[in-house]
């Protein structure tokens, strides 16, 4: 317990001694039972009292009967200002033995009357001391709150920088076909938006909404984006990445936290859209004709269950010229006005229908929500994706960074053979594993994207048409398109026989290099080479012939060979950094 200091201001020495003796005889017992006498200082004037404030600030000031009459109001104000924000009570002694009592002074906080009543004086001093202890306690709590608040702001600033850096790998700003708006309710955003490309040129975009707001909600973005930006550029399938995200969130998030998530995979070459909605508001596909399709949630939010049914919850859609996709978080249609009315999904649909030109809905939705909401109650996120815009094709994106040594190094002569049996084919994802091995080789960037496209196409062809015996002509109609992928998931989950064999061999000489890919399956073989039917079916062979130098397939055989050639590498020192091949891919820095 700190000392309780009493400053007596009295010009008459006898009065000061009497008052000092009275206070000295007082013993204060604190709440803890500790007896602590007061420390008494005496000065003869208000000017000396001001000096005493600088040397040892008092907890109580008592003006004796003589000085209480002489002190000016301005001096009392100076004393109060000197005490700072911690209040120091000021008492006046009023002598009642000199005739009629004067009016109570207004500059002081309380008075002591003379002749003194020791019991009343000690009772008043004890009350003031308890008040001072309470005041000290409040000041200490205020200081602690200030320190905690400063630490909290610093932590939020650090967290915000970390979350901003997480989006450095995003391709959201790489195409005018992607428009987005993120507005956090607090400093940190509980909504998450990420996008990247797979090695074979598919755009993958993810919009997530963690339960809650602020730091607690935003912290879940770290593992989620780390998985997304680590696995997607390596070529892992959408289902595999989603399962990994669900597993990680289930392991680390507290049980009351979860993440609603919508992830889409757009293949701009094949005009194919795959989408998983796990608890998010239904994304809206707007056809060029103005027709609206809501893609409802077919999966629980992530982090709720350890097991999942992700593959069966992914919907497959044909993309037609002029199609647009809109995604938003619940902060949009749950925005409330002053009466508590939600903005609602119906207003959103009305705005989308009213936008006949197709390019004003994004801005109109934001303006309408801002005009409707009295205040922001939740994080707001809105995304518009023009699905058939040519800028979404990877060839229009800037080439990834490759230093000259890696780009122009010798690849060498080697071969790899991988055989997948039916048990592995149920869930196998060979593309990222093969690309991961090849990415470690110097100069692999010269053919890595061509390899990803070719290998992905040949593997899908062997699995879907060879092992699972699916006919691509099923996809020629809208209903057949959906039926095809339902059959794919069903037959793959029940697969009990079959195999796919993949052989890669590379040779290199002074004239250049050649990569041979041979994919063979246990199916009956290709019966005939068909012309493309409809928008989607039969486009695989045309794509391979575009990417590869040669493609060999024979009707009646399940063996397909593709050859990728490249010229000899130029010396590193003479390479033009602007001449990076358009098919170069980005190798993620963070391994899975």
Short mmCIF file of C-alpha atoms in Angstrom, two decimals, residues 45 230 258 319 386 399 449:
data_model
loop_
_atom_site.label_atom_id
_atom_site.label_comp_id
_atom_site.label_asym_id
_atom_site.label_seq_id
_atom_site.Cartn_x
_atom_site.Cartn_y
_atom_site.Cartn_z
CA UNK A 45 1.26 29.57 1.41
CA UNK A 230 0.29 -24.12 -52.65
CA UNK A 258 -16.55 -22.75 -39.55
CA UNK A 319 -20.47 -22.06 -70.36
CA UNK A 386 -17.35 -12.69 -67.21
CA UNK A 399 4.67 -15.09 -67.89
CA UNK A 449 2.46 -25.91 -69.14
#
